Amino acid sequence: MTSTTKSKYLLNAPKYHAGEGRPVLLRMEFAPTYTKVDFGYQATAYYRKGGWVKISKDTFIRIHASGEVLRLLRAEHIPVAPTQHFFKTSKDWLYYSLYFPPMPMKKGFLDLVEVDPGEDTDFNYMDIFLDPKKLIELR
Amino acid sequence: MSFNKEAYIRYIIIDTCLTDKQNPYPKMDTLIEACTEKLGKEFSISAIQKDIKTMKEDEVLGFLAPIKYSKSHNGYYYADANYSIRKISLQDSEIEALKTATEMLSVFSGSRVSENFSQAVDKIFASIYERFPEGKSKLKIIQTDHSIIQKGFEHFEWFLQAAREKIPVCFVHYSYRHRDFKSIIFHPLILKEFQNNWYLVGYSENHKEIRTFGLDRIYDPKLLKRKFIEPKEDVRDDYFRHIYGVYPLEGKKLQRIEFMVSPWLSDYMNAHPIHSSQVRKKEMSHGHAIFSLHLIPSKELINFFLSLSSRLVVLHPKWIQEDIREHHQTALKYDKYYQK
């Protein structure tokens, strides 16, 4: 199965590795014209008034098997750095999405990397497991 | 005036046959066939003859249709060629009923339902006001509890379609309580309104049971091409019927709950039962009364008890008594802390 088919597919709650307190990678959408990744972030009391978030324009998806790199096309509901989204309180939350070029839906691992090599605060997600058997076709 | 809806449809079918200029003088067979075809069941000659008699003679129905039988054409016709039951004007009582119904519809327009429904209601208003312009200037005489637009309400119609057509969905949910996000695979069953908020109730694949989600906490829903899971009827029934509110407390089964209320609240509870299972078990001479409920305890039920705790005491079960006591103790702590 590849993203060249006309259908869109959803990978719900994939398994991955990420630092503690990072936004949750909720699901991935595979379409013929894009790959969309949805995240949810809960601000923390660690920062005064919940701190802030932003996403680097250099964020990319790396496919382990082929080494192919897919660069960020656009971000939704989260500003691209240097612009920041400031929370008002430590209980605020944010749902946001990142768009990348379409990708093959082959079994294997992916990384979604904001900064390589990254620090604890970077939004890096390693070893996201893409299992074609878990894909659900969208209407 | 009330009459059988199917009979009314038959009158319309007969009227359509009688006013069909292409096929004048319909025979009894033609009328039977038309009714059978439209309503999907057989009708006898006597049933249709009775309909014709009713259309001709029933004064309450008010058609007084000039239906005649032509021997030369071997079929029925209207003696007045311009007649049709559809041209009959409404009776005064029906006009009043229509105006009231329109007023009621207005209650359900605006923020309470979808944009399409509101537009449809607006069209009905426009038609009614065109016909009865005096209604427009009248002060609104029906007022209901009306909330401002609920966050997430833009998905109302979308979920309505999914529930109606039994289409599974995937949405992102943010929990106010757990303060976390989850992507949920869901099989929507109903949309439920409680205290001016809308909730989606259905089977959650994540939780493997029926769950309720507030529309205000739902993000980015998507329709799935996947087999729809329909919970067993008794499970659905328990969840839908035996609950006050929307969020049943986890692990709690259908049970008896008893509480005692003050004389003032007793009258209120009598006038406004909170659930169909509510029974007044005992009334004391000084006016206090004991009520019982048979339902699955919910968050909203506990909140209801808490909101009336100066006039209400839960007698059974013990765990609700303790839960309410804990809430009171926490409230006292909060009060002490913030009054410092």
CSV table of C-alpha atoms in Angstrom, one decimal:
chain,number,residue,atom,x,y,z
A,1,MET,CA,0.0,0.0,0.0
A,2,THR,CA,1.4,3.4,-0.9
A,3,SER,CA,0.2,7.0,-0.6
A,4,THR,CA,-0.2,7.1,-4.4
A,5,THR,CA,-3.7,5.4,-3.9
A,6,LYS,CA,-6.6,7.9,-3.8
A,7,SER,CA,-7.6,6.9,-0.3
A,8,LYS,CA,-6.5,8.5,2.9
A,9,TYR,CA,-5.4,6.3,5.8
A,10,LEU,CA,-5.2,6.9,9.5
A,11,LEU,CA,-2.7,5.4,12.0
A,12,ASN,CA,-4.1,5.8,15.4
A,13,ALA,CA,-2.0,6.2,18.6
A,14,PRO,CA,1.3,4.8,17.1
A,15,LYS,CA,4.1,3.6,19.4
A,16,TYR,CA,7.2,5.8,19.6
A,17,HIS,CA,9.9,7.0,21.9
A,18,ALA,CA,10.0,10.7,23.1
A,19,GLY,CA,11.3,12.6,26.1
A,20,GLU,CA,9.1,13.0,29.1
A,21,GLY,CA,6.6,16.0,28.9
A,22,ARG,CA,6.8,16.2,25.1
A,23,PRO,CA,3.5,16.7,23.3
A,24,VAL,CA,1.7,13.4,22.7
A,25,LEU,CA,1.8,12.2,19.1
A,26,LEU,CA,-1.8,11.3,18.7
A,27,ARG,CA,-2.2,10.0,15.2
A,28,MET,CA,-0.9,10.2,11.6
A,29,GLU,CA,-2.9,10.7,8.4
A,30,PHE,CA,-1.5,9.5,5.1
A,31,ALA,CA,-3.0,11.2,2.1
A,32,PRO,CA,-2.0,11.2,-1.6
A,33,THR,CA,-0.9,14.8,-1.2
A,34,TYR,CA,0.4,15.1,2.4
A,35,THR,CA,1.2,13.4,5.6
A,36,LYS,CA,-0.4,15.0,8.6
A,37,VAL,CA,0.7,14.4,12.2
A,38,ASP,CA,-1.6,15.5,15.1
A,39,PHE,CA,-0.3,16.4,18.6
A,40,GLY,CA,-1.7,17.3,21.9
A,41,TYR,CA,0.3,19.3,24.5
A,42,GLN,CA,-0.6,20.0,28.1
A,43,ALA,CA,1.3,22.9,29.6
A,44,THR,CA,3.1,22.2,32.9
A,45,ALA,CA,3.6,23.9,36.2
A,46,TYR,CA,7.4,23.6,35.6
A,47,TYR,CA,7.1,26.9,33.7
A,48,ARG,CA,5.6,30.1,35.1
A,49,LYS,CA,2.2,30.5,33.4
A,50,GLY,CA,2.7,27.3,31.5
A,51,GLY,CA,5.6,28.5,29.3
A,52,TRP,CA,5.5,28.6,25.5
A,53,VAL,CA,5.7,26.4,22.5
A,54,LYS,CA,6.9,26.8,18.9
A,55,ILE,CA,8.0,24.4,16.1
A,56,SER,CA,11.2,24.7,14.1
A,57,LYS,CA,10.8,25.2,10.3
A,58,ASP,CA,13.5,22.5,9.9
A,59,THR,CA,11.4,19.8,11.4
A,60,PHE,CA,11.4,16.6,9.3
A,61,ILE,CA,10.3,13.0,9.1
A,62,ARG,CA,13.0,10.4,8.5
A,63,ILE,CA,12.2,7.0,7.1
A,64,HIS,CA,14.5,4.4,8.6
A,65,ALA,CA,14.5,1.9,5.8
A,66,SER,CA,15.2,4.3,2.9
A,67,GLY,CA,16.8,7.2,4.7
A,68,GLU,CA,14.4,9.5,2.9
A,69,VAL,CA,13.7,12.8,4.6
A,70,LEU,CA,10.4,14.7,4.4
A,71,ARG,CA,10.6,18.3,5.3
A,72,LEU,CA,7.8,20.2,7.2
A,73,LEU,CA,5.4,21.8,4.8
A,74,ARG,CA,3.2,23.8,7.2
A,75,ALA,CA,2.1,23.9,10.8
A,76,GLU,CA,-1.5,24.3,12.1
A,77,HIS,CA,-2.3,25.8,15.5
A,78,ILE,CA,1.3,26.1,16.5
A,79,PRO,CA,3.6,28.9,15.4
A,80,VAL,CA,6.8,28.3,13.4
A,81,ALA,CA,9.9,29.6,15.2
A,82,PRO,CA,10.9,32.2,16.0
A,83,THR,CA,7.3,33.0,16.8
A,84,GLN,CA,6.1,31.5,20.1
A,85,HIS,CA,2.7,30.6,21.5
A,86,PHE,CA,2.6,31.7,25.1
A,87,PHE,CA,0.3,29.9,27.5
A,88,LYS,CA,-1.6,31.9,30.0
A,89,THR,CA,-1.7,29.3,32.8
A,90,SER,CA,0.0,26.0,33.6
A,91,LYS,CA,-3.3,24.2,32.9
A,92,ASP,CA,-3.6,25.4,29.3
A,93,TRP,CA,-3.5,22.9,26.5
A,94,LEU,CA,-2.9,22.9,22.7
A,95,TYR,CA,-3.9,20.7,19.9
A,96,TYR,CA,-1.8,21.2,16.8
A,97,SER,CA,-0.9,19.5,13.5
A,98,LEU,CA,2.2,19.3,11.3
A,99,TYR,CA,2.1,18.7,7.5
A,100,PHE,CA,4.7,16.9,5.5
A,101,PRO,CA,4.9,15.6,1.9
A,102,PRO,CA,3.1,12.2,1.2
A,103,MET,CA,5.0,9.1,2.1
A,104,PRO,CA,4.9,5.4,1.4
A,105,MET,CA,2.9,3.4,3.9
A,106,LYS,CA,5.4,0.6,4.3
A,107,LYS,CA,6.0,-1.3,7.4
A,108,GLY,CA,8.9,0.2,9.4
A,109,PHE,CA,10.1,2.9,11.7
A,110,LEU,CA,10.1,6.6,11.3
A,111,ASP,CA,11.6,9.5,13.3
A,112,LEU,CA,10.0,12.9,13.5
A,113,VAL,CA,12.7,15.3,14.4
A,114,GLU,CA,12.6,19.0,15.3
A,115,VAL,CA,16.3,19.3,16.1
A,116,ASP,CA,19.0,16.7,15.3
A,117,PRO,CA,20.7,16.0,17.6
A,118,GLY,CA,18.1,17.3,20.0
A,119,GLU,CA,17.9,18.4,23.6
A,120,ASP,CA,15.3,17.4,26.2
A,121,THR,CA,13.1,20.3,25.3
A,122,ASP,CA,13.0,19.6,21.5
A,123,PHE,CA,10.0,17.9,20.0
A,124,ASN,CA,11.8,14.7,18.8
A,125,TYR,CA,9.9,11.5,18.3
A,126,MET,CA,12.0,8.4,17.5
A,127,ASP,CA,11.1,4.9,16.3
A,128,ILE,CA,7.5,5.7,15.4
A,129,PHE,CA,6.2,2.3,14.3
A,130,LEU,CA,4.2,2.3,11.0
A,131,ASP,CA,2.3,-0.9,10.8
A,132,PRO,CA,0.2,-1.0,7.6
A,133,LYS,CA,-2.1,-3.6,9.3
A,134,LYS,CA,-3.1,-0.9,11.8
A,135,LEU,CA,-4.0,1.6,9.1
A,136,ILE,CA,-7.7,2.6,9.0
A,137,GLU,CA,-9.1,3.9,5.7
A,138,LEU,CA,-10.8,7.3,6.0
A,139,ARG,CA,-14.1,8.1,4.2
B,1,MET,CA,-58.6,17.6,15.5
B,2,SER,CA,-56.6,14.4,15.3
B,3,PHE,CA,-56.7,11.7,12.7
B,4,ASN,CA,-54.7,8.7,11.6
B,5,LYS,CA,-51.6,9.8,9.7
B,6,GLU,CA,-51.7,7.0,7.3
B,7,ALA,CA,-55.4,7.7,6.5
B,8,TYR,CA,-54.4,11.3,5.8
B,9,ILE,CA,-51.7,10.1,3.4
B,10,ARG,CA,-54.4,8.0,1.6
B,11,TYR,CA,-56.7,11.0,1.2
B,12,ILE,CA,-53.8,12.9,-0.4
B,13,ILE,CA,-53.1,9.9,-2.7
B,14,ILE,CA,-56.8,9.7,-3.7
B,15,ASP,CA,-56.8,13.5,-4.2
B,16,THR,CA,-53.8,13.3,-6.5
B,17,CYS,CA,-55.6,10.6,-8.6
B,18,LEU,CA,-58.7,12.7,-8.8
B,19,THR,CA,-56.8,15.8,-9.9
B,20,ASP,CA,-54.6,14.0,-12.4
B,21,LYS,CA,-55.6,15.7,-15.7
B,22,GLN,CA,-53.7,13.1,-17.7
B,23,ASN,CA,-55.7,10.2,-16.3
B,24,PRO,CA,-59.2,11.6,-15.4
B,25,TYR,CA,-62.0,9.4,-13.9
B,26,PRO,CA,-59.7,7.0,-11.9
B,27,LYS,CA,-61.4,3.6,-11.3
B,28,MET,CA,-61.5,2.0,-7.8
B,29,ASP,CA,-58.7,-0.4,-8.9
B,30,THR,CA,-56.5,2.7,-9.8
B,31,LEU,CA,-57.1,4.2,-6.4
B,32,ILE,CA,-56.3,0.9,-4.6
B,33,GLU,CA,-53.1,0.5,-6.7
B,34,ALA,CA,-51.9,4.0,-6.0
B,35,CYS,CA,-52.4,3.6,-2.3
B,36,THR,CA,-50.8,0.2,-2.3
B,37,GLU,CA,-47.8,1.5,-4.3
B,38,LYS,CA,-47.2,4.5,-2.1
B,39,LEU,CA,-47.8,2.9,1.3
B,40,GLY,CA,-46.4,-0.5,0.5
B,41,LYS,CA,-49.4,-2.6,1.7
B,42,GLU,CA,-52.7,-3.9,0.3
B,43,PHE,CA,-56.0,-2.0,0.7
B,44,SER,CA,-59.5,-3.4,0.2
B,45,ILE,CA,-62.3,-1.9,-1.9
B,46,SER,CA,-64.2,-1.2,1.3
B,47,ALA,CA,-61.3,0.7,2.9
B,48,ILE,CA,-61.0,3.0,0.0
B,49,GLN,CA,-64.8,3.4,-0.3
B,50,LYS,CA,-64.7,4.4,3.4
B,51,ASP,CA,-61.9,6.9,2.7
B,52,ILE,CA,-64.0,8.5,-0.1
B,53,LYS,CA,-67.0,8.7,2.2
B,54,THR,CA,-64.9,10.4,4.9
B,55,MET,CA,-63.4,12.8,2.4
B,56,LYS,CA,-67.0,13.7,1.3
B,57,GLU,CA,-68.9,13.8,4.6
B,58,ASP,CA,-66.6,14.2,7.6
B,59,GLU,CA,-67.3,17.7,8.9
B,60,VAL,CA,-64.5,17.5,11.5
B,61,LEU,CA,-62.0,16.6,8.9
B,62,GLY,CA,-63.5,19.5,6.9
B,63,PHE,CA,-62.7,18.4,3.3
B,64,LEU,CA,-66.4,18.0,2.3
B,65,ALA,CA,-64.9,16.9,-1.1
B,66,PRO,CA,-67.4,16.9,-4.0
B,67,ILE,CA,-66.4,13.4,-5.1
B,68,LYS,CA,-68.8,11.9,-7.6
B,69,TYR,CA,-68.9,8.6,-9.5
B,70,SER,CA,-69.4,8.8,-13.3
B,71,LYS,CA,-71.2,5.8,-14.7
B,72,SER,CA,-70.3,6.7,-18.3
B,73,HIS,CA,-66.6,6.9,-17.5
B,74,ASN,CA,-66.8,4.1,-14.9
B,75,GLY,CA,-64.6,6.2,-12.5
B,76,TYR,CA,-64.5,8.9,-9.8
B,77,TYR,CA,-64.2,12.7,-10.3
B,78,TYR,CA,-64.5,16.0,-8.5
B,79,ALA,CA,-67.8,17.8,-9.4
B,80,ASP,CA,-65.9,21.1,-9.0
B,81,ALA,CA,-63.0,20.7,-11.5
B,82,ASN,CA,-60.9,23.2,-9.5
B,83,TYR,CA,-61.3,21.4,-6.2
B,84,SER,CA,-58.4,19.7,-4.3
B,85,ILE,CA,-58.1,18.9,-0.6
B,86,ARG,CA,-54.7,20.6,-0.8
B,87,LYS,CA,-56.3,23.9,-1.6
B,88,ILE,CA,-58.4,23.9,1.6
B,89,SER,CA,-57.4,26.7,3.9
B,90,LEU,CA,-56.5,25.9,7.5
B,91,GLN,CA,-59.1,26.1,10.2
B,92,ASP,CA,-58.7,28.8,13.0
B,93,SER,CA,-57.6,26.2,15.5
B,94,GLU,CA,-55.1,24.7,13.1
B,95,ILE,CA,-53.6,28.2,12.4
B,96,GLU,CA,-53.2,28.7,16.1
B,97,ALA,CA,-51.6,25.3,16.5
B,98,LEU,CA,-49.3,26.1,13.6
B,99,LYS,CA,-48.3,29.4,15.2
B,100,THR,CA,-47.5,27.7,18.5
B,101,ALA,CA,-45.5,25.1,16.8
B,102,THR,CA,-43.5,27.8,15.0
B,103,GLU,CA,-42.8,29.5,18.3
B,104,MET,CA,-41.7,26.1,19.7
B,105,LEU,CA,-39.4,25.6,16.7
B,106,SER,CA,-37.7,28.9,17.4
B,107,VAL,CA,-36.6,27.5,20.7
B,108,PHE,CA,-34.7,24.8,18.9
B,109,SER,CA,-33.0,27.1,16.4
B,110,GLY,CA,-29.9,29.2,16.9
B,111,SER,CA,-27.2,27.8,19.1
B,112,ARG,CA,-29.0,24.7,20.1
B,113,VAL,CA,-28.9,22.9,16.8
B,114,SER,CA,-27.0,22.9,13.6
B,115,GLU,CA,-26.8,25.7,11.1
B,116,ASN,CA,-28.8,23.7,8.5
B,117,PHE,CA,-31.6,23.1,10.9
B,118,SER,CA,-31.7,26.8,11.9
B,119,GLN,CA,-31.9,27.8,8.2
B,120,ALA,CA,-34.8,25.4,7.8
B,121,VAL,CA,-36.5,26.9,10.8
B,122,ASP,CA,-35.9,30.4,9.4
B,123,LYS,CA,-37.6,29.4,6.1
B,124,ILE,CA,-40.6,28.2,8.1
B,125,PHE,CA,-40.7,31.5,9.9
B,126,ALA,CA,-40.5,33.4,6.7
B,127,SER,CA,-43.5,31.4,5.3
B,128,ILE,CA,-45.5,31.8,8.4
B,129,TYR,CA,-44.9,35.5,8.8
B,130,GLU,CA,-45.7,36.0,5.1
B,131,ARG,CA,-49.1,34.4,5.8
B,132,PHE,CA,-49.7,35.8,9.3
B,133,PRO,CA,-47.7,39.0,9.5
B,134,GLU,CA,-49.2,40.0,12.9
B,135,GLY,CA,-47.1,37.2,14.5
B,136,LYS,CA,-43.9,38.9,13.7
B,137,SER,CA,-44.5,41.9,15.9
B,138,LYS,CA,-45.6,39.9,18.9
B,139,LEU,CA,-43.4,39.6,21.9
B,140,LYS,CA,-41.8,36.2,22.2
B,141,ILE,CA,-44.0,34.3,24.7
B,142,ILE,CA,-42.1,31.1,25.0
B,143,GLN,CA,-38.7,31.3,26.6
B,144,THR,CA,-36.4,28.4,27.4
B,145,ASP,CA,-33.0,28.0,29.0
B,146,HIS,CA,-30.7,29.2,26.2
B,147,SER,CA,-26.9,28.9,26.3
B,148,ILE,CA,-24.4,30.8,24.3
B,149,ILE,CA,-22.8,28.7,21.5
B,150,GLN,CA,-20.9,25.8,23.0
B,151,LYS,CA,-17.4,25.2,22.0
B,152,GLY,CA,-17.2,22.2,19.6
B,153,PHE,CA,-20.8,22.7,18.5
B,154,GLU,CA,-19.6,23.1,14.9
B,155,HIS,CA,-19.3,19.3,14.9
B,156,PHE,CA,-23.0,18.7,15.9
B,157,GLU,CA,-24.3,18.1,12.4
B,158,TRP,CA,-21.3,16.1,11.5
B,159,PHE,CA,-21.8,13.7,14.4
B,160,LEU,CA,-25.5,13.6,13.8
B,161,GLN,CA,-24.8,12.3,10.3
B,162,ALA,CA,-22.3,9.8,11.6
B,163,ALA,CA,-24.8,8.5,14.3
B,164,ARG,CA,-27.7,8.4,11.8
B,165,GLU,CA,-25.7,6.5,9.1
B,166,LYS,CA,-23.8,4.4,11.6
B,167,ILE,CA,-20.3,5.5,10.6
B,168,PRO,CA,-17.4,5.0,13.0
B,169,VAL,CA,-15.3,8.1,13.7
B,170,CYS,CA,-11.9,9.0,15.0
B,171,PHE,CA,-11.5,12.2,17.1
B,172,VAL,CA,-9.0,13.7,19.4
B,173,HIS,CA,-10.3,14.2,23.0
B,174,TYR,CA,-9.0,16.4,25.7
B,175,SER,CA,-9.9,15.4,29.2
B,176,TYR,CA,-10.5,18.3,31.7
B,177,ARG,CA,-10.2,15.8,34.5
B,178,HIS,CA,-7.1,13.9,33.5
B,179,ARG,CA,-5.6,16.9,31.6
B,180,ASP,CA,-4.4,14.8,28.7
B,181,PHE,CA,-5.2,14.1,25.0
B,182,LYS,CA,-6.3,10.8,23.5
B,183,SER,CA,-7.2,9.8,19.9
B,184,ILE,CA,-10.4,7.9,20.2
B,185,ILE,CA,-12.0,5.4,17.8
B,186,PHE,CA,-15.7,5.8,18.4
B,187,HIS,CA,-19.0,4.4,17.2
B,188,PRO,CA,-21.5,7.2,17.8
B,189,LEU,CA,-25.0,6.2,18.9
B,190,ILE,CA,-26.8,9.4,20.1
B,191,LEU,CA,-26.3,13.1,20.7
B,192,LYS,CA,-27.6,14.1,24.1
B,193,GLU,CA,-28.3,17.5,25.6
B,194,PHE,CA,-28.0,18.0,29.4
B,195,GLN,CA,-28.2,21.4,31.1
B,196,ASN,CA,-27.5,23.2,27.8
B,197,ASN,CA,-24.5,21.2,26.8
B,198,TRP,CA,-24.3,18.6,24.1
B,199,TYR,CA,-22.6,15.2,24.5
B,200,LEU,CA,-21.8,12.4,22.1
B,201,VAL,CA,-22.7,8.9,23.4
B,202,GLY,CA,-21.4,5.8,21.7
B,203,TYR,CA,-19.1,2.8,21.8
B,204,SER,CA,-15.5,3.7,22.4
B,205,GLU,CA,-13.0,1.1,21.0
B,206,ASN,CA,-10.3,2.6,23.3
B,207,HIS,CA,-12.4,1.9,26.4
B,208,LYS,CA,-14.3,-1.2,25.1
B,209,GLU,CA,-17.6,0.2,26.4
B,210,ILE,CA,-20.2,2.9,26.0
B,211,ARG,CA,-18.8,6.3,26.8
B,212,THR,CA,-19.9,9.9,26.8
B,213,PHE,CA,-17.8,12.8,25.4
B,214,GLY,CA,-18.6,16.5,25.6
B,215,LEU,CA,-18.6,18.1,22.2
B,216,ASP,CA,-16.5,21.0,23.8
B,217,ARG,CA,-13.6,18.6,24.3
B,218,ILE,CA,-13.5,17.1,20.8
B,219,TYR,CA,-11.1,18.0,18.1
B,220,ASP,CA,-10.7,17.2,14.4
B,221,PRO,CA,-13.2,14.3,13.9
B,222,LYS,CA,-12.8,12.0,10.9
B,223,LEU,CA,-15.2,9.5,9.4
B,224,LEU,CA,-13.8,6.0,9.1
B,225,LYS,CA,-14.3,3.1,6.6
B,226,ARG,CA,-14.7,0.5,9.3
B,227,LYS,CA,-17.4,-1.9,10.5
B,228,PHE,CA,-19.8,-0.2,13.0
B,229,ILE,CA,-19.9,-1.7,16.4
B,230,GLU,CA,-23.4,-1.6,18.0
B,231,PRO,CA,-23.6,-2.5,21.7
B,232,LYS,CA,-26.2,-4.9,22.9
B,233,GLU,CA,-29.6,-3.4,23.3
B,234,ASP,CA,-29.8,-4.1,27.1
B,235,VAL,CA,-26.4,-2.4,27.6
B,236,ARG,CA,-27.5,0.6,25.6
B,237,ASP,CA,-30.8,0.7,27.5
B,238,ASP,CA,-29.0,0.7,30.8
B,239,TYR,CA,-26.7,3.5,29.7
B,240,PHE,CA,-29.4,5.7,28.2
B,241,ARG,CA,-32.4,5.2,30.4
B,242,HIS,CA,-31.1,4.5,33.9
B,243,ILE,CA,-29.1,7.7,34.4
B,244,TYR,CA,-29.5,11.2,35.5
B,245,GLY,CA,-27.1,13.3,33.6
B,246,VAL,CA,-24.4,12.1,31.2
B,247,TYR,CA,-21.4,10.6,33.0
B,248,PRO,CA,-22.0,7.4,34.9
B,249,LEU,CA,-19.6,6.8,37.7
B,250,GLU,CA,-17.0,4.2,36.8
B,251,GLY,CA,-17.9,0.7,38.0
B,252,LYS,CA,-21.2,1.6,39.5
B,253,LYS,CA,-24.2,-0.5,38.7
B,254,LEU,CA,-27.9,0.1,38.6
B,255,GLN,CA,-29.0,0.7,42.2
B,256,ARG,CA,-31.4,2.1,44.7
B,257,ILE,CA,-30.6,5.5,46.1
B,258,GLU,CA,-32.6,7.1,49.0
B,259,PHE,CA,-32.5,10.7,50.3
B,260,MET,CA,-34.5,12.8,52.7
B,261,VAL,CA,-35.4,16.4,51.8
B,262,SER,CA,-36.7,19.5,53.6
B,263,PRO,CA,-40.4,20.4,53.4
B,264,TRP,CA,-39.7,23.1,50.8
B,265,LEU,CA,-37.6,20.8,48.7
B,266,SER,CA,-40.1,18.0,49.0
B,267,ASP,CA,-42.7,20.1,47.1
B,268,TYR,CA,-40.1,21.0,44.5
B,269,MET,CA,-39.1,17.3,44.1
B,270,ASN,CA,-42.7,16.3,43.7
B,271,ALA,CA,-43.3,18.9,41.0
B,272,HIS,CA,-40.0,18.3,39.2
B,273,PRO,CA,-38.9,14.6,39.4
B,274,ILE,CA,-35.3,14.3,38.3
B,275,HIS,CA,-35.7,10.8,36.9
B,276,SER,CA,-38.6,8.5,35.8
B,277,SER,CA,-37.6,6.1,38.6
B,278,GLN,CA,-38.2,8.7,41.3
B,279,VAL,CA,-40.7,7.6,44.0
B,280,ARG,CA,-41.8,9.4,47.1
B,281,LYS,CA,-41.4,6.7,49.7
B,282,LYS,CA,-42.5,8.4,52.9
B,283,GLU,CA,-43.8,11.8,54.0
B,284,MET,CA,-43.2,12.9,57.6
B,285,SER,CA,-45.8,14.9,59.6
B,286,HIS,CA,-43.5,17.9,59.7
B,287,GLY,CA,-43.2,17.9,55.9
B,288,HIS,CA,-39.8,16.2,55.4
B,289,ALA,CA,-40.0,13.5,52.8
B,290,ILE,CA,-38.0,10.5,51.7
B,291,PHE,CA,-37.5,9.8,48.0
B,292,SER,CA,-35.9,6.9,46.2
B,293,LEU,CA,-34.3,6.6,42.8
B,294,HIS,CA,-33.3,3.5,40.8
B,295,LEU,CA,-30.5,4.4,38.5
B,296,ILE,CA,-26.8,4.2,37.7
B,297,PRO,CA,-25.1,6.9,39.9
B,298,SER,CA,-23.6,9.7,37.8
B,299,LYS,CA,-21.3,12.7,38.4
B,300,GLU,CA,-24.3,14.9,37.7
B,301,LEU,CA,-26.4,13.1,40.4
B,302,ILE,CA,-23.7,13.7,43.0
B,303,ASN,CA,-23.5,17.4,41.9
B,304,PHE,CA,-27.3,17.6,42.2
B,305,PHE,CA,-27.1,16.3,45.8
B,306,LEU,CA,-24.2,18.6,46.6
B,307,SER,CA,-26.0,21.6,45.2
B,308,LEU,CA,-28.9,21.0,47.6
B,309,SER,CA,-27.0,19.7,50.6
B,310,SER,CA,-28.4,22.3,53.0
B,311,ARG,CA,-31.8,20.8,52.4
B,312,LEU,CA,-31.1,17.2,51.4
B,313,VAL,CA,-29.5,14.2,53.1
B,314,VAL,CA,-28.6,11.0,51.3
B,315,LEU,CA,-29.7,8.0,53.3
B,316,HIS,CA,-28.6,5.2,51.0
B,317,PRO,CA,-26.1,4.0,49.8
B,318,LYS,CA,-23.3,4.7,52.3
B,319,TRP,CA,-20.7,5.4,49.7
B,320,ILE,CA,-22.6,8.4,48.3
B,321,GLN,CA,-22.9,9.7,51.9
B,322,GLU,CA,-19.2,9.4,52.3
B,323,ASP,CA,-18.5,10.9,48.9
B,324,ILE,CA,-20.6,13.9,49.7
B,325,ARG,CA,-19.0,14.3,53.2
B,326,GLU,CA,-15.5,14.3,51.5
B,327,HIS,CA,-16.7,17.0,49.1
B,328,HIS,CA,-17.9,19.1,52.0
B,329,GLN,CA,-14.6,18.7,53.9
B,330,THR,CA,-12.6,19.7,50.8
B,331,ALA,CA,-14.9,22.7,50.3
B,332,LEU,CA,-14.2,23.8,53.9
B,333,LYS,CA,-10.5,23.4,53.4
B,334,TYR,CA,-10.7,25.6,50.3
B,335,ASP,CA,-12.7,28.1,52.1
B,336,LYS,CA,-10.2,28.3,55.0
B,337,TYR,CA,-7.3,28.6,52.6
B,338,TYR,CA,-8.8,31.4,50.5
B,339,GLN,CA,-10.2,33.3,53.4
B,340,LYS,CA,-6.8,33.7,54.9
